[in-house]
Amino acid sequence: MDMNVGLLGGTGVEARGIALRFAANNAKVIIGSRSAERAQAAADQYNAVLGRPAVCGTSNAEMLALSAVVFLTVPPEQAVSAVTAYRDQWPRGLVLVDVTVPLMFRGGYPEYAREGSVSNSEAIAAALPEGAALAGAFKTIPAHVLADLDEELNCDEFVCGDSPEAKDKVLAVLGMIPTLRALDAGPLRSARILEQMTALAIGLNRRYRKKGARYRVVGV
Ligand SMILES: NC(=O)c1ccc[n+]([C@@H]2O[C@H](COP(=O)([O-])OP(=O)(O)OC[C@H]3O[C@@H](n4cnc5c(N)ncnc54)[C@H](OP(=O)(O)O)[C@@H]3O)[C@@H](O)[C@H]2O)c1
């Protein structure tokens, strides 16, 4: 696919997994960071894993200008401020994909951390410029599973969003990753369910002393 895949907050563990999966399957990947140096250092690490220079790093602002699809991989409570920092220069046609999941832990088990009925994805959508496209995806696969290129994913990932064109683009981008099936999970408000499914998956990991719980839907 001839488009750049970017990561806003691309120096963290979740971004590492997403970047490696895409770059390993011939996507052009751009790591964004508040520090261009940190972004390039992360890109260098990812390239060392890949064994070739498939990833580059730059400032979040430049990454946004160069990418067609950008995954938002900042801490959940920083997601709104992270996008509004670039609101005035938001590129037309860019599709942002929210990966954030607001969780907290009580007694060792995860709980959904947002109050009220609106998901993190919907809160981010409300902060974007008029007409900007947002989808939600990659909320339910553990970062370390994504980053382990020797492990087949063998699971589904759910894509939600209110723009059919944007959602189709994200479904196509996720289709680049073998052993992952991307499913259309409906409108952006489905993120309310998906974000809570992540809490369930982490809870199952705790209960069964595993690390890689993720979802496979049968019958679809
Ligand atoms: N870990 C998982 O298995 C998993 C699974 C599904 C979803 N998620 C979601 O993925 C997201 C990323 O998780 P993570 O553990 O990778 O996060 P993280 O390492 O804590 O942060 C990722 C990056 O966000 C940037 N950042 C931090 N604060 C920021 C701010 N105020 N403004 C802009 N950028 C900021 C930092 O990059 P720079 O300092 O370089 O700018 C940081 O390296 C989270 O929202 C999480 O809920 C994680």
PDB file of C-alpha atoms and ligand atoms in Angstrom:
ATOM      1  CA  MET A   1       0.000   0.000   0.000  1.00  0.00           C
ATOM      2  CA  ASP A   2       1.570   3.253  -1.100  1.00  0.00           C
ATOM      3  CA  MET A   3       0.934   5.472   1.894  1.00  0.00           C
ATOM      4  CA  ASN A   4       2.768   6.488   5.049  1.00  0.00           C
ATOM      5  CA  VAL A   5       1.573   5.072   8.356  1.00  0.00           C
ATOM      6  CA  GLY A   6       2.408   7.406  11.235  1.00  0.00           C
ATOM      7  CA  LEU A   7       2.395   7.091  15.013  1.00  0.00           C
ATOM      8  CA  LEU A   8       1.657  10.046  17.291  1.00  0.00           C
ATOM      9  CA  GLY A   9       3.497   9.168  20.489  1.00  0.00           C
ATOM     10  CA  GLY A  10       5.478   6.585  18.538  1.00  0.00           C
ATOM     11  CA  THR A  11       8.188   6.029  21.145  1.00  0.00           C
ATOM     12  CA  GLY A  12       6.113   3.939  23.598  1.00  0.00           C
ATOM     13  CA  VAL A  13       5.555   0.200  23.914  1.00  0.00           C
ATOM     14  CA  GLU A  14       2.218   0.066  22.080  1.00  0.00           C
ATOM     15  CA  ALA A  15       3.594   2.113  19.188  1.00  0.00           C
ATOM     16  CA  ARG A  16       6.607  -0.170  18.971  1.00  0.00           C
ATOM     17  CA  GLY A  17       4.355  -3.181  18.340  1.00  0.00           C
ATOM     18  CA  ILE A  18       2.212  -1.415  15.759  1.00  0.00           C
ATOM     19  CA  ALA A  19       5.247   0.049  13.974  1.00  0.00           C
ATOM     20  CA  LEU A  20       7.019  -3.310  13.823  1.00  0.00           C
ATOM     21  CA  ARG A  21       3.965  -5.158  12.489  1.00  0.00           C
ATOM     22  CA  PHE A  22       3.404  -2.621   9.712  1.00  0.00           C
ATOM     23  CA  ALA A  23       7.057  -2.157   8.797  1.00  0.00           C
ATOM     24  CA  ALA A  24       7.587  -5.931   8.707  1.00  0.00           C
ATOM     25  CA  ASN A  25       4.830  -6.060   6.085  1.00  0.00           C
ATOM     26  CA  ASN A  26       6.283  -3.385   3.841  1.00  0.00           C
ATOM     27  CA  ALA A  27       4.400  -0.318   5.048  1.00  0.00           C
ATOM     28  CA  LYS A  28       6.252   2.972   5.177  1.00  0.00           C
ATOM     29  CA  VAL A  29       6.248   3.861   8.877  1.00  0.00           C
ATOM     30  CA  ILE A  30       6.976   7.258  10.436  1.00  0.00           C
ATOM     31  CA  ILE A  31       7.502   7.526  14.192  1.00  0.00           C
ATOM     32  CA  GLY A  32       6.335  10.810  15.685  1.00  0.00           C
ATOM     33  CA  SER A  33       7.380  12.237  19.031  1.00  0.00           C
ATOM     34  CA  ARG A  34       7.455  15.555  20.858  1.00  0.00           C
ATOM     35  CA  SER A  35      11.215  15.196  20.299  1.00  0.00           C
ATOM     36  CA  ALA A  36      12.477  14.434  16.781  1.00  0.00           C
ATOM     37  CA  GLU A  37      15.649  12.962  18.335  1.00  0.00           C
ATOM     38  CA  ARG A  38      13.642  10.555  20.495  1.00  0.00           C
ATOM     39  CA  ALA A  39      11.609   9.571  17.442  1.00  0.00           C
ATOM     40  CA  GLN A  40      14.723   8.814  15.397  1.00  0.00           C
ATOM     41  CA  ALA A  41      16.257   6.854  18.296  1.00  0.00           C
ATOM     42  CA  ALA A  42      13.089   4.732  18.498  1.00  0.00           C
ATOM     43  CA  ALA A  43      13.083   4.267  14.705  1.00  0.00           C
ATOM     44  CA  ASP A  44      16.720   3.121  14.889  1.00  0.00           C
ATOM     45  CA  GLN A  45      15.761   0.512  17.505  1.00  0.00           C
ATOM     46  CA  TYR A  46      12.843  -0.751  15.414  1.00  0.00           C
ATOM     47  CA  ASN A  47      15.067  -0.923  12.308  1.00  0.00           C
ATOM     48  CA  ALA A  48      17.601  -2.972  14.270  1.00  0.00           C
ATOM     49  CA  VAL A  49      14.843  -5.507  15.019  1.00  0.00           C
ATOM     50  CA  LEU A  50      13.723  -5.514  11.372  1.00  0.00           C
ATOM     51  CA  GLY A  51      17.271  -5.716  10.008  1.00  0.00           C
ATOM     52  CA  ARG A  52      16.657  -2.950   7.459  1.00  0.00           C
ATOM     53  CA  PRO A  53      15.904   0.784   7.462  1.00  0.00           C
ATOM     54  CA  ALA A  54      12.110   0.587   7.117  1.00  0.00           C
ATOM     55  CA  VAL A  55      11.106   3.134   9.771  1.00  0.00           C
ATOM     56  CA  CYS A  56      12.026   6.790  10.198  1.00  0.00           C
ATOM     57  CA  GLY A  57      11.429   9.233  13.024  1.00  0.00           C
ATOM     58  CA  THR A  58      10.609  12.925  13.272  1.00  0.00           C
ATOM     59  CA  SER A  59       8.512  15.433  15.218  1.00  0.00           C
ATOM     60  CA  ASN A  60       4.805  14.718  15.687  1.00  0.00           C
ATOM     61  CA  ALA A  61       4.011  17.795  13.568  1.00  0.00           C
ATOM     62  CA  GLU A  62       6.098  16.644  10.607  1.00  0.00           C
ATOM     63  CA  MET A  63       4.858  13.055  10.930  1.00  0.00           C
ATOM     64  CA  LEU A  64       1.239  14.326  10.773  1.00  0.00           C
ATOM     65  CA  ALA A  65       2.017  16.303   7.611  1.00  0.00           C
ATOM     66  CA  LEU A  66       3.616  13.272   5.914  1.00  0.00           C
ATOM     67  CA  SER A  67       1.173  10.487   6.870  1.00  0.00           C
ATOM     68  CA  ALA A  68      -2.155   9.310   5.452  1.00  0.00           C
ATOM     69  CA  VAL A  69      -3.126   7.229   8.490  1.00  0.00           C
ATOM     70  CA  VAL A  70      -1.842   8.007  12.000  1.00  0.00           C
ATOM     71  CA  PHE A  71      -2.205   5.820  15.096  1.00  0.00           C
ATOM     72  CA  LEU A  72      -2.596   7.759  18.348  1.00  0.00           C
ATOM     73  CA  THR A  73      -0.522   5.894  20.934  1.00  0.00           C
ATOM     74  CA  VAL A  74      -0.146   8.346  23.823  1.00  0.00           C
ATOM     75  CA  PRO A  75      -1.285   7.682  27.419  1.00  0.00           C
ATOM     76  CA  PRO A  76      -5.115   7.745  27.496  1.00  0.00           C
ATOM     77  CA  GLU A  77      -5.381  10.749  29.785  1.00  0.00           C
ATOM     78  CA  GLN A  78      -3.091  12.732  27.458  1.00  0.00           C
ATOM     79  CA  ALA A  79      -4.950  11.881  24.242  1.00  0.00           C
ATOM     80  CA  VAL A  80      -7.102  15.012  23.940  1.00  0.00           C
ATOM     81  CA  SER A  81      -4.244  17.424  24.699  1.00  0.00           C
ATOM     82  CA  ALA A  82      -1.913  15.488  22.381  1.00  0.00           C
ATOM     83  CA  VAL A  83      -4.194  16.045  19.381  1.00  0.00           C
ATOM     84  CA  THR A  84      -5.324  19.585  20.234  1.00  0.00           C
ATOM     85  CA  ALA A  85      -1.639  20.603  20.276  1.00  0.00           C
ATOM     86  CA  TYR A  86      -1.714  20.147  16.479  1.00  0.00           C
ATOM     87  CA  ARG A  87      -5.339  21.244  15.885  1.00  0.00           C
ATOM     88  CA  ASP A  88      -4.444  24.406  13.964  1.00  0.00           C
ATOM     89  CA  GLN A  89      -2.252  22.518  11.506  1.00  0.00           C
ATOM     90  CA  TRP A  90      -4.382  19.364  11.208  1.00  0.00           C
ATOM     91  CA  PRO A  91      -3.871  17.982   7.655  1.00  0.00           C
ATOM     92  CA  ARG A  92      -7.003  17.652   5.516  1.00  0.00           C
ATOM     93  CA  GLY A  93      -7.711  14.047   4.603  1.00  0.00           C
ATOM     94  CA  LEU A  94      -5.693  12.553   7.465  1.00  0.00           C
ATOM     95  CA  VAL A  95      -7.283   9.569   9.211  1.00  0.00           C
ATOM     96  CA  LEU A  96      -6.455   9.400  12.921  1.00  0.00           C
ATOM     97  CA  VAL A  97      -6.799   6.009  14.612  1.00  0.00           C
ATOM     98  CA  ASP A  98      -7.302   6.126  18.362  1.00  0.00           C
ATOM     99  CA  VAL A  99      -5.591   3.261  20.181  1.00  0.00           C
ATOM    100  CA  THR A 100      -5.999   4.622  23.726  1.00  0.00           C
ATOM    101  CA  VAL A 101      -7.731   2.688  26.494  1.00  0.00           C
ATOM    102  CA  PRO A 102      -8.438   4.425  29.817  1.00  0.00           C
ATOM    103  CA  LEU A 103      -7.955   1.798  32.525  1.00  0.00           C
ATOM    104  CA  MET A 104      -7.103   1.759  36.204  1.00  0.00           C
ATOM    105  CA  PHE A 105      -6.285  -1.133  38.496  1.00  0.00           C
ATOM    106  CA  ARG A 106      -8.115  -2.077  41.669  1.00  0.00           C
ATOM    107  CA  GLY A 107      -7.000  -5.087  43.699  1.00  0.00           C
ATOM    108  CA  GLY A 108      -4.786  -6.135  40.815  1.00  0.00           C
ATOM    109  CA  TYR A 109      -7.662  -6.206  38.316  1.00  0.00           C
ATOM    110  CA  PRO A 110      -8.275  -3.660  35.559  1.00  0.00           C
ATOM    111  CA  GLU A 111     -11.309  -1.404  35.524  1.00  0.00           C
ATOM    112  CA  TYR A 112     -12.563   1.075  32.999  1.00  0.00           C
ATOM    113  CA  ALA A 113     -11.355   4.494  34.126  1.00  0.00           C
ATOM    114  CA  ARG A 114     -13.660   6.875  32.263  1.00  0.00           C
ATOM    115  CA  GLU A 115     -16.623   8.374  34.075  1.00  0.00           C
ATOM    116  CA  GLY A 116     -19.880   8.854  32.181  1.00  0.00           C
ATOM    117  CA  SER A 117     -20.891   6.997  29.059  1.00  0.00           C
ATOM    118  CA  VAL A 118     -18.517   8.468  26.462  1.00  0.00           C
ATOM    119  CA  SER A 119     -15.439   6.539  25.303  1.00  0.00           C
ATOM    120  CA  ASN A 120     -11.946   8.008  24.979  1.00  0.00           C
ATOM    121  CA  SER A 121     -12.357   7.845  21.181  1.00  0.00           C
ATOM    122  CA  GLU A 122     -15.512   9.966  21.307  1.00  0.00           C
ATOM    123  CA  ALA A 123     -13.824  12.515  23.588  1.00  0.00           C
ATOM    124  CA  ILE A 124     -10.949  12.778  21.109  1.00  0.00           C
ATOM    125  CA  ALA A 125     -13.358  13.135  18.170  1.00  0.00           C
ATOM    126  CA  ALA A 126     -15.001  16.087  19.901  1.00  0.00           C
ATOM    127  CA  ALA A 127     -11.598  17.805  20.195  1.00  0.00           C
ATOM    128  CA  LEU A 128     -10.616  17.401  16.531  1.00  0.00           C
ATOM    129  CA  PRO A 129     -11.211  20.075  13.894  1.00  0.00           C
ATOM    130  CA  GLU A 130     -14.539  19.991  12.010  1.00  0.00           C
ATOM    131  CA  GLY A 131     -14.462  17.270   9.341  1.00  0.00           C
ATOM    132  CA  ALA A 132     -11.391  15.446  10.691  1.00  0.00           C
ATOM    133  CA  ALA A 133     -11.716  11.664  10.405  1.00  0.00           C
ATOM    134  CA  LEU A 134     -11.249   9.434  13.456  1.00  0.00           C
ATOM    135  CA  ALA A 135     -11.465   5.674  13.854  1.00  0.00           C
ATOM    136  CA  GLY A 136     -10.729   3.459  16.834  1.00  0.00           C
ATOM    137  CA  ALA A 137      -8.599   0.300  16.499  1.00  0.00           C
ATOM    138  CA  PHE A 138      -5.820  -1.789  18.076  1.00  0.00           C
ATOM    139  CA  LYS A 139      -7.436  -1.386  21.461  1.00  0.00           C
ATOM    140  CA  THR A 140      -7.641  -5.092  22.288  1.00  0.00           C
ATOM    141  CA  ILE A 141      -4.256  -6.606  21.309  1.00  0.00           C
ATOM    142  CA  PRO A 142      -1.449  -6.540  23.918  1.00  0.00           C
ATOM    143  CA  ALA A 143       1.576  -4.466  22.925  1.00  0.00           C
ATOM    144  CA  HIS A 144       4.111  -7.229  23.560  1.00  0.00           C
ATOM    145  CA  VAL A 145       2.192  -9.631  21.308  1.00  0.00           C
ATOM    146  CA  LEU A 146       2.271  -7.087  18.486  1.00  0.00           C
ATOM    147  CA  ALA A 147       5.993  -6.523  19.035  1.00  0.00           C
ATOM    148  CA  ASP A 148       6.899 -10.220  18.906  1.00  0.00           C
ATOM    149  CA  LEU A 149       7.158 -10.728  15.149  1.00  0.00           C
ATOM    150  CA  ASP A 150       7.751 -14.459  15.652  1.00  0.00           C
ATOM    151  CA  GLU A 151       4.275 -14.844  17.139  1.00  0.00           C
ATOM    152  CA  GLU A 152       1.328 -15.198  14.773  1.00  0.00           C
ATOM    153  CA  LEU A 153      -1.486 -12.917  15.911  1.00  0.00           C
ATOM    154  CA  ASN A 154      -4.287 -15.351  14.945  1.00  0.00           C
ATOM    155  CA  CYS A 155      -6.946 -12.990  16.221  1.00  0.00           C
ATOM    156  CA  ASP A 156      -9.419 -10.309  15.228  1.00  0.00           C
ATOM    157  CA  GLU A 157      -9.070  -6.598  15.672  1.00  0.00           C
ATOM    158  CA  PHE A 158     -12.045  -4.262  15.789  1.00  0.00           C
ATOM    159  CA  VAL A 159     -12.290  -1.011  13.859  1.00  0.00           C
ATOM    160  CA  CYS A 160     -14.987   1.508  14.736  1.00  0.00           C
ATOM    161  CA  GLY A 161     -15.753   4.931  13.314  1.00  0.00           C
ATOM    162  CA  ASP A 162     -18.445   7.225  11.965  1.00  0.00           C
ATOM    163  CA  SER A 163     -16.861   7.900   8.548  1.00  0.00           C
ATOM    164  CA  PRO A 164     -17.316   4.861   6.254  1.00  0.00           C
ATOM    165  CA  GLU A 165     -14.453   6.057   4.003  1.00  0.00           C
ATOM    166  CA  ALA A 166     -12.057   6.473   6.921  1.00  0.00           C
ATOM    167  CA  LYS A 167     -13.057   3.142   8.405  1.00  0.00           C
ATOM    168  CA  ASP A 168     -12.535   1.382   5.069  1.00  0.00           C
ATOM    169  CA  LYS A 169      -9.059   2.909   4.852  1.00  0.00           C
ATOM    170  CA  VAL A 170      -8.177   1.657   8.341  1.00  0.00           C
ATOM    171  CA  LEU A 171      -9.609  -1.803   7.608  1.00  0.00           C
ATOM    172  CA  ALA A 172      -7.429  -1.911   4.468  1.00  0.00           C
ATOM    173  CA  VAL A 173      -4.317  -0.799   6.365  1.00  0.00           C
ATOM    174  CA  LEU A 174      -4.855  -3.433   9.058  1.00  0.00           C
ATOM    175  CA  GLY A 175      -5.315  -5.943   6.234  1.00  0.00           C
ATOM    176  CA  MET A 176      -1.599  -5.582   5.521  1.00  0.00           C
ATOM    177  CA  ILE A 177      -0.843  -7.614   8.653  1.00  0.00           C
ATOM    178  CA  PRO A 178      -1.045 -11.375   8.069  1.00  0.00           C
ATOM    179  CA  THR A 179      -2.789 -13.546  10.671  1.00  0.00           C
ATOM    180  CA  LEU A 180      -4.849 -10.540  11.800  1.00  0.00           C
ATOM    181  CA  ARG A 181      -8.477 -10.198  10.704  1.00  0.00           C
ATOM    182  CA  ALA A 182      -9.834  -6.665  10.853  1.00  0.00           C
ATOM    183  CA  LEU A 183     -13.571  -6.463  11.589  1.00  0.00           C
ATOM    184  CA  ASP A 184     -15.885  -3.477  11.137  1.00  0.00           C
ATOM    185  CA  ALA A 185     -17.179  -2.905  14.673  1.00  0.00           C
ATOM    186  CA  GLY A 186     -19.650  -0.182  13.720  1.00  0.00           C
ATOM    187  CA  PRO A 187     -19.821   3.482  14.738  1.00  0.00           C
ATOM    188  CA  LEU A 188     -17.304   5.297  16.893  1.00  0.00           C
ATOM    189  CA  ARG A 189     -19.464   4.775  19.975  1.00  0.00           C
ATOM    190  CA  SER A 190     -18.572   1.063  19.753  1.00  0.00           C
ATOM    191  CA  ALA A 191     -15.311   2.214  21.349  1.00  0.00           C
ATOM    192  CA  ARG A 192     -17.272   2.218  24.643  1.00  0.00           C
ATOM    193  CA  ILE A 193     -17.455  -1.562  24.296  1.00  0.00           C
ATOM    194  CA  LEU A 194     -13.982  -2.103  22.822  1.00  0.00           C
ATOM    195  CA  GLU A 195     -12.224  -0.141  25.548  1.00  0.00           C
ATOM    196  CA  GLN A 196     -13.978  -2.277  28.169  1.00  0.00           C
ATOM    197  CA  MET A 197     -13.100  -5.459  26.265  1.00  0.00           C
ATOM    198  CA  THR A 198      -9.459  -4.563  26.856  1.00  0.00           C
ATOM    199  CA  ALA A 199     -10.100  -4.555  30.595  1.00  0.00           C
ATOM    200  CA  LEU A 200     -11.670  -7.998  30.249  1.00  0.00           C
ATOM    201  CA  ALA A 201      -8.680  -9.349  28.283  1.00  0.00           C
ATOM    202  CA  ILE A 202      -6.193  -8.062  30.858  1.00  0.00           C
ATOM    203  CA  GLY A 203      -8.342  -9.518  33.642  1.00  0.00           C
ATOM    204  CA  LEU A 204      -8.320 -12.914  31.882  1.00  0.00           C
ATOM    205  CA  ASN A 205      -4.530 -12.719  31.663  1.00  0.00           C
ATOM    206  CA  ARG A 206      -4.374 -12.126  35.426  1.00  0.00           C
ATOM    207  CA  ARG A 207      -6.871 -14.865  36.228  1.00  0.00           C
ATOM    208  CA  TYR A 208      -5.222 -17.522  34.033  1.00  0.00           C
ATOM    209  CA  ARG A 209      -1.610 -16.320  34.465  1.00  0.00           C
ATOM    210  CA  LYS A 210      -1.193 -15.623  30.766  1.00  0.00           C
ATOM    211  CA  LYS A 211      -0.002 -12.575  28.856  1.00  0.00           C
ATOM    212  CA  GLY A 212      -1.453 -12.753  25.381  1.00  0.00           C
ATOM    213  CA  ALA A 213      -5.257 -12.753  25.783  1.00  0.00           C
ATOM    214  CA  ARG A 214      -6.961 -11.274  22.726  1.00  0.00           C
ATOM    215  CA  TYR A 215     -10.139 -11.847  20.726  1.00  0.00           C
ATOM    216  CA  ARG A 216     -11.283 -14.161  17.935  1.00  0.00           C
ATOM    217  CA  VAL A 217     -14.953 -13.937  16.944  1.00  0.00           C
ATOM    218  CA  VAL A 218     -16.510 -17.138  15.603  1.00  0.00           C
ATOM    219  CA  GLY A 219     -19.548 -17.211  13.350  1.00  0.00           C
ATOM    220  CA  VAL A 220     -18.531 -14.129  11.355  1.00  0.00           C
TER     221      VAL A 220
HETATM  222  N1  LIG B   1       0.202  -1.631  26.290  1.00  0.00           N
HETATM  223  C1  LIG B   1      -0.794  -2.292  25.688  1.00  0.00           C
HETATM  224  O1  LIG B   1      -0.819  -3.528  25.627  1.00  0.00           O
HETATM  225  C2  LIG B   1      -1.923  -1.501  25.044  1.00  0.00           C
HETATM  226  C3  LIG B   1      -2.941  -2.185  24.367  1.00  0.00           C
HETATM  227  C4  LIG B   1      -3.960  -1.443  23.768  1.00  0.00           C
HETATM  228  C5  LIG B   1      -3.947  -0.061  23.850  1.00  0.00           C
HETATM  229  N2  LIG B   1      -2.952   0.572  24.528  1.00  0.00           N
HETATM  230  C6  LIG B   1      -2.949   2.037  24.595  1.00  0.00           C
HETATM  231  O2  LIG B   1      -1.821   2.509  23.876  1.00  0.00           O
HETATM  232  C7  LIG B   1      -1.480   3.805  24.357  1.00  0.00           C
HETATM  233  C8  LIG B   1       0.014   3.878  24.500  1.00  0.00           C
HETATM  234  O3  LIG B   1       0.422   3.041  25.556  1.00  0.00           O
HETATM  235  P1  LIG B   1       1.967   3.028  25.976  1.00  0.00           P
HETATM  236  O4  LIG B   1       2.085   2.169  27.166  1.00  0.00           O
HETATM  237  O5  LIG B   1       2.795   2.752  24.777  1.00  0.00           O
HETATM  238  O6  LIG B   1       2.146   4.560  26.409  1.00  0.00           O
HETATM  239  P2  LIG B   1       3.439   5.296  26.956  1.00  0.00           P
HETATM  240  O7  LIG B   1       4.646   4.477  26.689  1.00  0.00           O
HETATM  241  O8  LIG B   1       3.168   5.710  28.366  1.00  0.00           O
HETATM  242  O9  LIG B   1       3.441   6.628  26.065  1.00  0.00           O
HETATM  243  C9  LIG B   1       3.611   6.565  24.669  1.00  0.00           C
HETATM  244  C10 LIG B   1       4.227   7.866  24.195  1.00  0.00           C
HETATM  245  O10 LIG B   1       3.307   8.941  24.338  1.00  0.00           O
HETATM  246  C11 LIG B   1       4.043  10.154  24.327  1.00  0.00           C
HETATM  247  N3  LIG B   1       3.451  11.064  25.319  1.00  0.00           N
HETATM  248  C12 LIG B   1       3.434  10.928  26.660  1.00  0.00           C
HETATM  249  N4  LIG B   1       2.779  11.970  27.233  1.00  0.00           N
HETATM  250  C13 LIG B   1       2.401  12.782  26.209  1.00  0.00           C
HETATM  251  C14 LIG B   1       1.723  14.028  26.158  1.00  0.00           C
HETATM  252  N5  LIG B   1       1.300  14.661  27.258  1.00  0.00           N
HETATM  253  N6  LIG B   1       1.527  14.596  24.943  1.00  0.00           N
HETATM  254  C15 LIG B   1       1.963  13.978  23.808  1.00  0.00           C
HETATM  255  N7  LIG B   1       2.620  12.812  23.814  1.00  0.00           N
HETATM  256  C16 LIG B   1       2.834  12.209  24.998  1.00  0.00           C
HETATM  257  C17 LIG B   1       5.477   9.809  24.705  1.00  0.00           C
HETATM  258  O11 LIG B   1       6.270  10.043  23.531  1.00  0.00           O
HETATM  259  P3  LIG B   1       7.299  11.276  23.406  1.00  0.00           P
HETATM  260  O12 LIG B   1       7.702  11.665  24.806  1.00  0.00           O
HETATM  261  O13 LIG B   1       8.406  10.699  22.623  1.00  0.00           O
HETATM  262  O14 LIG B   1       6.526  12.351  22.703  1.00  0.00           O
HETATM  263  C18 LIG B   1       5.422   8.320  25.002  1.00  0.00           C
HETATM  264  O15 LIG B   1       6.581   7.617  24.600  1.00  0.00           O
HETATM  265  C19 LIG B   1      -2.227   4.003  25.666  1.00  0.00           C
HETATM  266  O16 LIG B   1      -3.277   4.919  25.481  1.00  0.00           O
HETATM  267  C20 LIG B   1      -2.788   2.625  25.985  1.00  0.00           C
HETATM  268  O17 LIG B   1      -4.051   2.691  26.640  1.00  0.00           O
HETATM  269  C21 LIG B   1      -1.931  -0.110  25.114  1.00  0.00           C
END
